[in-house]
Every structure is written in C-alpha cells, then in structure tokens.
Tab-separated table of C-alpha atoms and ligand atoms in Angstrom:
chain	number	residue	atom	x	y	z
A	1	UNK	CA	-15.671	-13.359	-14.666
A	2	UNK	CA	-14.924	-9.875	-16.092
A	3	UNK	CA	-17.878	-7.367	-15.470
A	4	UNK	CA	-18.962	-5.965	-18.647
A	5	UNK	CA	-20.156	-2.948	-17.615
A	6	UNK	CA	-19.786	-0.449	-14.118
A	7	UNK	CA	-23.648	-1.191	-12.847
A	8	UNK	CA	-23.411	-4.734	-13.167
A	9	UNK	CA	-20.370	-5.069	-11.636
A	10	UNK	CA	-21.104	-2.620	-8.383
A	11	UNK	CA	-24.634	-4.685	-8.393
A	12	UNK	CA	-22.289	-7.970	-7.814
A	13	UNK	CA	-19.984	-7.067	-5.437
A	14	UNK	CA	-22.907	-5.773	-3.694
A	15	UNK	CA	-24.055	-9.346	-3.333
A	16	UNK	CA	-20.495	-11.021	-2.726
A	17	UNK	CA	-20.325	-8.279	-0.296
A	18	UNK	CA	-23.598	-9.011	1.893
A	19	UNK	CA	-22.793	-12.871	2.027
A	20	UNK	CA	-19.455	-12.698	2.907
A	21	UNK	CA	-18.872	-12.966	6.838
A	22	UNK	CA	-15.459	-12.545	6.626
A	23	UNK	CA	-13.776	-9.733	3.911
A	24	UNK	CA	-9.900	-8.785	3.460
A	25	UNK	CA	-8.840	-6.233	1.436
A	26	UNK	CA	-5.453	-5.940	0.206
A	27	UNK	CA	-4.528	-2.426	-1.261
A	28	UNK	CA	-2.017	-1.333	-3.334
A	29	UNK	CA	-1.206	2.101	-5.047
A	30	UNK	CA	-4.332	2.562	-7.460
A	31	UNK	CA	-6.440	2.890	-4.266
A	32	UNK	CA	-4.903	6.230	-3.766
A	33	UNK	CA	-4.925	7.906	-6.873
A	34	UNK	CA	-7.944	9.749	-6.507
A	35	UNK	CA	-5.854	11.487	-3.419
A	36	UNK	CA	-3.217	13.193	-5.716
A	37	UNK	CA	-0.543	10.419	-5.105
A	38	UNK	CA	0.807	8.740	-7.833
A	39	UNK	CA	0.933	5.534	-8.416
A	40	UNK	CA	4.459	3.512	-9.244
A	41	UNK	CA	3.512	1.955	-13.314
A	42	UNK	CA	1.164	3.999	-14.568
A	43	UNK	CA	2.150	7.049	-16.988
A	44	UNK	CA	3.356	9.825	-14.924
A	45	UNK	CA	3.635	6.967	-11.961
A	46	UNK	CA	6.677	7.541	-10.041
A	47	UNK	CA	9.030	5.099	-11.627
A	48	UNK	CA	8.755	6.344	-14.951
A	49	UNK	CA	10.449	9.743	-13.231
A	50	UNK	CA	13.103	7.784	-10.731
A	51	UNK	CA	14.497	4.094	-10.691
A	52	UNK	CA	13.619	3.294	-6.828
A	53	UNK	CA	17.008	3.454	-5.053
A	54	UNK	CA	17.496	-0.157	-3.754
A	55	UNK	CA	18.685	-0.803	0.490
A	56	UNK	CA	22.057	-2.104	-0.310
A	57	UNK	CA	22.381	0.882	-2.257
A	58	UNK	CA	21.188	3.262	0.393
A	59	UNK	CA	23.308	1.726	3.460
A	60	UNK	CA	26.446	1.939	0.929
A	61	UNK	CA	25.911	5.774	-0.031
A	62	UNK	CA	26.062	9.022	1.659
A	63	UNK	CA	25.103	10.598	-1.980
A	64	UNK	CA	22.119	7.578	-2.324
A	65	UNK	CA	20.965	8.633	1.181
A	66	UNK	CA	21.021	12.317	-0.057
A	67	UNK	CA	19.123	11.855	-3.116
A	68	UNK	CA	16.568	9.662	-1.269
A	69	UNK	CA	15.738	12.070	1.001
A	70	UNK	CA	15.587	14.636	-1.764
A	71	UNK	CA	13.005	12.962	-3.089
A	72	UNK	CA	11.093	12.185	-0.257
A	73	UNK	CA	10.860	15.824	0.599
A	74	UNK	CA	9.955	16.312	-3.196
A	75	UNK	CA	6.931	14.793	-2.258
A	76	UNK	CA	6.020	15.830	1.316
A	77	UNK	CA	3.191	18.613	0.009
A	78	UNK	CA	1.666	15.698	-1.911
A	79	UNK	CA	1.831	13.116	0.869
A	80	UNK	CA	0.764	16.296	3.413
A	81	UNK	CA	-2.454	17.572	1.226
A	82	UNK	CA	-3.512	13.628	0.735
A	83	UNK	CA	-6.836	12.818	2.120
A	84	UNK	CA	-8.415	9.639	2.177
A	85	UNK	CA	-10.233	8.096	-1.040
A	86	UNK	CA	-13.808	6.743	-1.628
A	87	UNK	CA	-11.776	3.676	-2.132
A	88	UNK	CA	-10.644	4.185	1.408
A	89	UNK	CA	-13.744	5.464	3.093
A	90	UNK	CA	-16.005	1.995	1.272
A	91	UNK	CA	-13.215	-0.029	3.119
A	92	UNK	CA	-13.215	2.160	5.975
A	93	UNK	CA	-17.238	1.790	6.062
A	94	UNK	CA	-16.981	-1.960	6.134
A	95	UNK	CA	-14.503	-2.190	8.775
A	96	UNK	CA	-16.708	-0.037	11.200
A	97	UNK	CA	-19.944	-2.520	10.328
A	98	UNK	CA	-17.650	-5.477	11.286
A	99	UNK	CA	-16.821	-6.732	8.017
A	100	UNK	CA	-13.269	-6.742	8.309
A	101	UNK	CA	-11.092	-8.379	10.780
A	102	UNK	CA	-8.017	-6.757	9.411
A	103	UNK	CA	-6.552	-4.937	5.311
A	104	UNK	CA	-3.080	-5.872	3.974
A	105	UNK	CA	-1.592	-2.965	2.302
A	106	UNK	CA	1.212	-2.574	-0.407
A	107	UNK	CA	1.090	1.174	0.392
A	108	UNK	CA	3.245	3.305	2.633
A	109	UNK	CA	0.643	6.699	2.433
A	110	UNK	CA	-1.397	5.948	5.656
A	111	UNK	CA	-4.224	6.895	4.586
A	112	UNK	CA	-6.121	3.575	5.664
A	113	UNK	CA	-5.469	5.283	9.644
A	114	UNK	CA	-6.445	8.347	8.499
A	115	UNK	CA	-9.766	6.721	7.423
A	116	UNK	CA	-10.755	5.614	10.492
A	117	UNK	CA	-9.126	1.654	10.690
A	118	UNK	CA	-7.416	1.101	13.320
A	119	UNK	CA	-3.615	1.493	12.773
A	120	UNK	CA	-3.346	-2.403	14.475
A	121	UNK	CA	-5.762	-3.436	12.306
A	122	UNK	CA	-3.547	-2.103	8.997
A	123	UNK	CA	-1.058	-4.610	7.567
A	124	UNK	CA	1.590	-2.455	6.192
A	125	UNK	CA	3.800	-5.117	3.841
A	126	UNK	CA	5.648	-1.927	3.059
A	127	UNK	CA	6.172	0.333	5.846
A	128	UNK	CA	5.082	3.982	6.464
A	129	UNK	CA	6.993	7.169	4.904
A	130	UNK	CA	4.712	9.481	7.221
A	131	UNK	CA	7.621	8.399	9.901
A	132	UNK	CA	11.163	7.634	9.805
A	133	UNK	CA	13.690	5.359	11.750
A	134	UNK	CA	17.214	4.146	12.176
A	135	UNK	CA	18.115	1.334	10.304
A	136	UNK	CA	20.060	-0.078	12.978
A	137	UNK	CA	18.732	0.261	16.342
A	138	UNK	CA	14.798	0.854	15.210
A	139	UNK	CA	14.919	4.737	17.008
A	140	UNK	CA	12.095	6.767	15.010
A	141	UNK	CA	12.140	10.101	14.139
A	142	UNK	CA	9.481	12.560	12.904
A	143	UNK	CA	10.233	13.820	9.004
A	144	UNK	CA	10.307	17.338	10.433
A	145	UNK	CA	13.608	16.339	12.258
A	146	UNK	CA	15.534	14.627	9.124
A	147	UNK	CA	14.630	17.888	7.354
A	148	UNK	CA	16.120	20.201	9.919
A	149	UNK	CA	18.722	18.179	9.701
A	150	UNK	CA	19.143	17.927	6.572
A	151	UNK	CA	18.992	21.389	5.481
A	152	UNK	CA	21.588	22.257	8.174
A	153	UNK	CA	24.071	19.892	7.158
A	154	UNK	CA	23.216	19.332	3.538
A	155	UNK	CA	23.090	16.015	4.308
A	156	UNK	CA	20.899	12.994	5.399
A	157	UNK	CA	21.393	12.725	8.942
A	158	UNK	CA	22.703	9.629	11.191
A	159	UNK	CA	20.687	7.735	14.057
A	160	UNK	CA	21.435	10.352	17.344
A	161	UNK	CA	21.543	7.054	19.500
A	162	UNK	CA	23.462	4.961	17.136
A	163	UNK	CA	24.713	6.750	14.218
A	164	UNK	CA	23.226	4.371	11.876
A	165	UNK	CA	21.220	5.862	8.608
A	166	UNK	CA	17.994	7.011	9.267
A	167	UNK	CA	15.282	6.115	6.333
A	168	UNK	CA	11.652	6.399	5.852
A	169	UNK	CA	10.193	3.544	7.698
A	170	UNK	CA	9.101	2.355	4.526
A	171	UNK	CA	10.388	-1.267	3.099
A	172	UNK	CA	13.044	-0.769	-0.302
A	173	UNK	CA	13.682	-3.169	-3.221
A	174	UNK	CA	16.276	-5.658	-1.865
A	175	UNK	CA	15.002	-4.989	2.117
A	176	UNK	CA	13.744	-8.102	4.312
A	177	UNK	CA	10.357	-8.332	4.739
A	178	UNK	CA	8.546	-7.497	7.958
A	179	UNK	CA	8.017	-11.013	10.037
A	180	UNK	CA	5.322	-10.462	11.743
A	181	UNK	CA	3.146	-8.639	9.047
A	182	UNK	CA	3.920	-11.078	6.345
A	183	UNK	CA	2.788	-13.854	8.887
A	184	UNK	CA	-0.887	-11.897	10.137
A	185	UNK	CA	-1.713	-10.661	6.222
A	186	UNK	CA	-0.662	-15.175	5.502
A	187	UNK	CA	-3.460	-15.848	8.627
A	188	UNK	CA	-5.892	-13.326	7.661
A	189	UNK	CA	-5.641	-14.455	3.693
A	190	UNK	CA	-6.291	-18.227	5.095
A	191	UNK	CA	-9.485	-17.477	7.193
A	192	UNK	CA	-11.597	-14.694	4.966
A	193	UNK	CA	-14.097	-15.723	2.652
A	194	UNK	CA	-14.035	-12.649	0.743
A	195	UNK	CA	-10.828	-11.062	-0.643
A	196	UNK	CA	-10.717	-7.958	-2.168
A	197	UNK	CA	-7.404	-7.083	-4.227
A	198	UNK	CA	-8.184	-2.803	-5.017
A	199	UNK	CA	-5.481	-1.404	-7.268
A	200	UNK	CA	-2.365	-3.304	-7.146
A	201	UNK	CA	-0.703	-4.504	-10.698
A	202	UNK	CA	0.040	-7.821	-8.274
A	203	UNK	CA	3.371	-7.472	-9.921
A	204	UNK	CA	5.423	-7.050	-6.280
A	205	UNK	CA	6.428	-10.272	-4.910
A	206	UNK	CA	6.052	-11.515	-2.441
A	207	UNK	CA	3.240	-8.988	-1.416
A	208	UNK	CA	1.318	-10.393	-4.964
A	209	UNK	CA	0.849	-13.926	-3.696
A	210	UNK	CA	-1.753	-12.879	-1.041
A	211	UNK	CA	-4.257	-13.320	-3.215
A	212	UNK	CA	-3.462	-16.644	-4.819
A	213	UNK	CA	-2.898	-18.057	-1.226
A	214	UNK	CA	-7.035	-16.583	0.057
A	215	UNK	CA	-8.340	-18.388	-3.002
A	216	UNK	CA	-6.464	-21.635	-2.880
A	217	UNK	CA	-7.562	-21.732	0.927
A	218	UNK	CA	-11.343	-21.425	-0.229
A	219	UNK	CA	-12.227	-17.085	-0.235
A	220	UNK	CA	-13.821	-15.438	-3.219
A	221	UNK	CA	-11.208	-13.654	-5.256
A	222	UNK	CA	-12.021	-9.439	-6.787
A	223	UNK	CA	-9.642	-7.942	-8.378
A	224	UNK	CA	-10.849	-4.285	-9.005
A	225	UNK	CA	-8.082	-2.665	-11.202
A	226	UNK	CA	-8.569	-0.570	-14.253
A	227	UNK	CA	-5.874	-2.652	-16.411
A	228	UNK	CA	-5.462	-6.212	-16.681
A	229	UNK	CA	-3.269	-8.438	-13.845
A	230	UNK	CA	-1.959	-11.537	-14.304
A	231	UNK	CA	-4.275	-12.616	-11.907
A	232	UNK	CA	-7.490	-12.316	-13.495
A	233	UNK	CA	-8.122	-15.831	-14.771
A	234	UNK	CA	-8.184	-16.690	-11.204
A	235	UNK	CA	-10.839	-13.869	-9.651
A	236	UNK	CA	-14.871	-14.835	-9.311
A	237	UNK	CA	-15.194	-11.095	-10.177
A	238	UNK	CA	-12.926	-8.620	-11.992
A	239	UNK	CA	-13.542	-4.791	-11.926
A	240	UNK	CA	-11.295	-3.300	-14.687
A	241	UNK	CA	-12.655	0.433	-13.207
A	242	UNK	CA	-12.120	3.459	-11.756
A	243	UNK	CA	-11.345	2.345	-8.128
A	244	UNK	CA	-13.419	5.617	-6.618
A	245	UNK	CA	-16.472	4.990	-9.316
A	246	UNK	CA	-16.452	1.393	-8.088
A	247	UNK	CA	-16.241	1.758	-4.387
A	248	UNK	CA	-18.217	4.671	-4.040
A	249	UNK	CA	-21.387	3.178	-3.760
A	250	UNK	CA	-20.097	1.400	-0.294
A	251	UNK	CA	-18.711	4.740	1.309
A	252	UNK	CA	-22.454	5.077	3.008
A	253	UNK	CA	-22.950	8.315	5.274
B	302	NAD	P1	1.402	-0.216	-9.019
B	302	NAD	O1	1.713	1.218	-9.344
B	302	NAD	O2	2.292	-1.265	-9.522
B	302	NAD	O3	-0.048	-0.552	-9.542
B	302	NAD	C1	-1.146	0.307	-9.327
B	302	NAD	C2	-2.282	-0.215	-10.202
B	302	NAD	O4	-3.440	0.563	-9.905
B	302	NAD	C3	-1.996	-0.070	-11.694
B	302	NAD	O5	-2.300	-1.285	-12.339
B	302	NAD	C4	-2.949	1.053	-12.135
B	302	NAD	O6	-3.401	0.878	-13.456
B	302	NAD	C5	-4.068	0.928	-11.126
B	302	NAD	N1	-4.786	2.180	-10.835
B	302	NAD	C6	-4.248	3.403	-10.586
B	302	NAD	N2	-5.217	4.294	-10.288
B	302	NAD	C7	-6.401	3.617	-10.391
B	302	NAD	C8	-7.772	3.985	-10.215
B	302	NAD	N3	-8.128	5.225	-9.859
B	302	NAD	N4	-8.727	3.036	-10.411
B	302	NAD	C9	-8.386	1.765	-10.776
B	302	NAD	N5	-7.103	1.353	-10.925
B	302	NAD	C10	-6.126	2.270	-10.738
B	302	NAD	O7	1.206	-0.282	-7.452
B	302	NAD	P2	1.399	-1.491	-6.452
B	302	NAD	O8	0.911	-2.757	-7.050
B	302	NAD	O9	0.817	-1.020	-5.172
B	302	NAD	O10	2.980	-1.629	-6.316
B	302	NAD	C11	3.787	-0.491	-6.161
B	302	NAD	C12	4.582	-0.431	-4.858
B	302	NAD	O11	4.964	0.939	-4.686
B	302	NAD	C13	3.761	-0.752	-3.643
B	302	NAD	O12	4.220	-1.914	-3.131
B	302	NAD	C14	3.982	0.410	-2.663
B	302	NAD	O13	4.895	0.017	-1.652
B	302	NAD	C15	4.656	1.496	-3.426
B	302	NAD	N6	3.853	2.727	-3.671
B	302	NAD	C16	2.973	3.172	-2.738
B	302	NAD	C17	2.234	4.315	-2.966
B	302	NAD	C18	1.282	4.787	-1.888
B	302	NAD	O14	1.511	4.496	-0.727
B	302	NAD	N7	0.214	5.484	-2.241
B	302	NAD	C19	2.349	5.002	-4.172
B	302	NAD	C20	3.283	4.511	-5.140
B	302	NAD	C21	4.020	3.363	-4.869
C-alpha cells in the first residue's frame, strides 16, 4: 500500500511500529541526506560527478589509487561536519527502547555509531571510509596518516607492515563481500517481524535482496523512499517522503 498523504502514513507506521516485537532497519544513502552527504543516484549524487573506481582497478593502478584518494579527501570536510539525521536519531531512539536487535547498512558514513547504536550492533554491508586499511594484511590506519602521506609523497601510500595498498575500509564495485556481515544482516532479516528499508534505491545487489528475503520469511515490509523502487509492489507500507519529515516523529527527547 502506498500512503497517500505524510499524516496518514507517519499515523501507520506508528501502529506497525508499536506491534512489532522485533524491527530491522536496513539503511542506505537517502538516510543521510539531511546531513550534507550526498547520495550516489540522485541529481548532484556522487555518481553523476565520478564513475566509482572499481577494486580490480584500484589494486592495478598507482594513478587509480591516486585519484581515489583524491577524492576521498575531496570529501573529508563533508564526511567531518556530518552529524547524525532525524532518520538516524528515530532509529537510534528505537534501538535504545529495545526495538532493535541489530540495522543493516548500505552506508559507509558512520553515522548510525555516532547516533548512539552500538558499533556491534551496525551491519556495515559496505565498510567504513571514517578508517582505512591494507588490502592485504587487514593493518588499519587513521585517514590523517594516508594524508600525511600522501601529501609528502604525492602519492597514495603502501601498507608499512606489508606494502600492500592501503584503501578506505569501505567495500568497491567488483570487491567480495564481507562473510560474516552478509551472514548476521541474512539471520537478522529471517527473525524480525518488522523491516524497515529507509532510503536505498534497492538497486545494489546483493545488499537489495535483504528485504525480499525478511518478507518471504514472514516480517512486514516499509519501504520509506521519496522515489519509486522496484520493490514497492512487495511492501505492506510505502513512504515515498522526505526520510527526516517521516522519521521525525520517532526521534522522541
Ligand atoms: P542510492 O543513492 O542508490 O539511493 C538513495 C535513495 O534515497 C534514492 O532513491 C533517493 O531518491 C533517496 N533519498 C535521498 N535523500 C532522501 C530523503 N531525504 N528522503 C527520502 N529519500 C531520499 O543509495 P544506496 O541505495 O544506498 O546505494 C548507494 C551505495 O553507495 C551504497 O551501497 C553505499 O555503499 C554508497 N554510498 C554511501 C553513502 C553514505 O554512506 N552516506 C553516500 C553515497 C553512497
């Protein structure tokens, strides 16, 4: 069911809300808008400025390394000034009263931890680019190392231990997906009754099947998004709103 209007719709999640026992949220870019970050699709979104450099790519080029750290520090005052959402502080609300055993997140802008959830308790399908490590032995380095670095050498700089590439611990186009978080976001979709899909285009596989795979195993499907997914026809409740208009009402004190 689409919610004709904002009211009505914040009036119904309300409900789905108080009778679920169980909710999971799974997050994607749209949920941190509001914060100054842009998203990837929409106008202005990031890949309308740069084609995402892809991890065959990066472990192949000095120069791809280079301009992928360019950008990354491109967007460090952005990422820096970012403070969490009223998307972020609903979910963040409904975590503390209990509601929430765990979130799955497409998005790499920690901002869920800076909310107050538990950094255990935050799937990351994605990664982190607050942090950065060695793509061969795991060593991780703080972003305030790689630029010193960096703007000594002129270049990206190599794993101290190893001399592997370092990268944002973030996961790229063409990169394995983490085990162990694609197995605890499978569990938690299986046992919630309540699953709440907050500003994702569900367009990013395999991250996008989450949702299909909490309402085949029995959970109410939301999809709050302010365009259409290709999942709608299969949500009890779509919320084609502003994310922070939507949530707000669930931040509490
Ligand atoms: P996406 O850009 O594909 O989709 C975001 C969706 O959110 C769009 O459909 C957009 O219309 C909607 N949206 C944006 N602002 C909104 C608002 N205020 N209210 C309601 N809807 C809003 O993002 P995705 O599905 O998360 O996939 C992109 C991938 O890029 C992710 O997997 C993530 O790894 C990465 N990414 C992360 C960040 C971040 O961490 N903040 C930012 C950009 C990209």
């Amino acid at each position: 069911m689409i919610a004709a209007d904002l009211r009505s719709g914040v009036e119904r999640l309300g409900d789905m809300i108080a009778q679920a026992s169980t909710i999971v949220p799974f997050t994607g870019a749209g949920i941190s808008t509001e914060s100054g970050i842009p998203d990837f699709r929409s106008p202005g979104g990031l890949w309308t400025s740069n084609r995402p450099i892809p991890f065959d790519e990066f472990i192949a080029s000095q120069d791809a390394r280079d301009e992928a750290w360019r950008r990354r520090f491109a967007m460090e005052a952005t990422f820096a000034a970012a403070t969490p959402t009223r998307g972020h502080r609903a979910l963040a609300a409904l975590y503390k009263a209990g509601k929430i055993p765990g979130l799955i997140t497409q998005n790499i802008d920690n901002l869920h931890q800076a909310s107050g959830i538990k950094p255990a308790d935050v799937i990351e399908l994605h990664g982190n680019t607050t942090y950065a490590c060695c793509i061969g032995c795991t060593k991780c380095y703080e972003l305030a190392w790689v630029k010193s670095e960096f703007d000594a050498s002129g270049h990206a700089p190599s794993c101290t231990r190893c001399g592997e590439p370092v990268k944002t611990a973030t996961i790229s186009f063409g990169q394995a997906m983490p085990e162990e978080e694609m197995q605890r976001a499978a569990e938690l979709s299986e046992s919630c009754d309540l699953f709440l899909a907050i500003g994702s285009s569900l367009v990013v596989w395999p991250a996008a099947g989450f949702p299909l795979l909490a309402k085949r195993s029995g959970a109410r499907l939301v999809i709050i998004n302010n365009e259409p997914t290709d999942q709608d026809e299969h949500a009890d409740l779509v919320l084609r709103f502003d994310i922070g208009e939507t949530l707000g009402p669930f931040v509490g004190n």
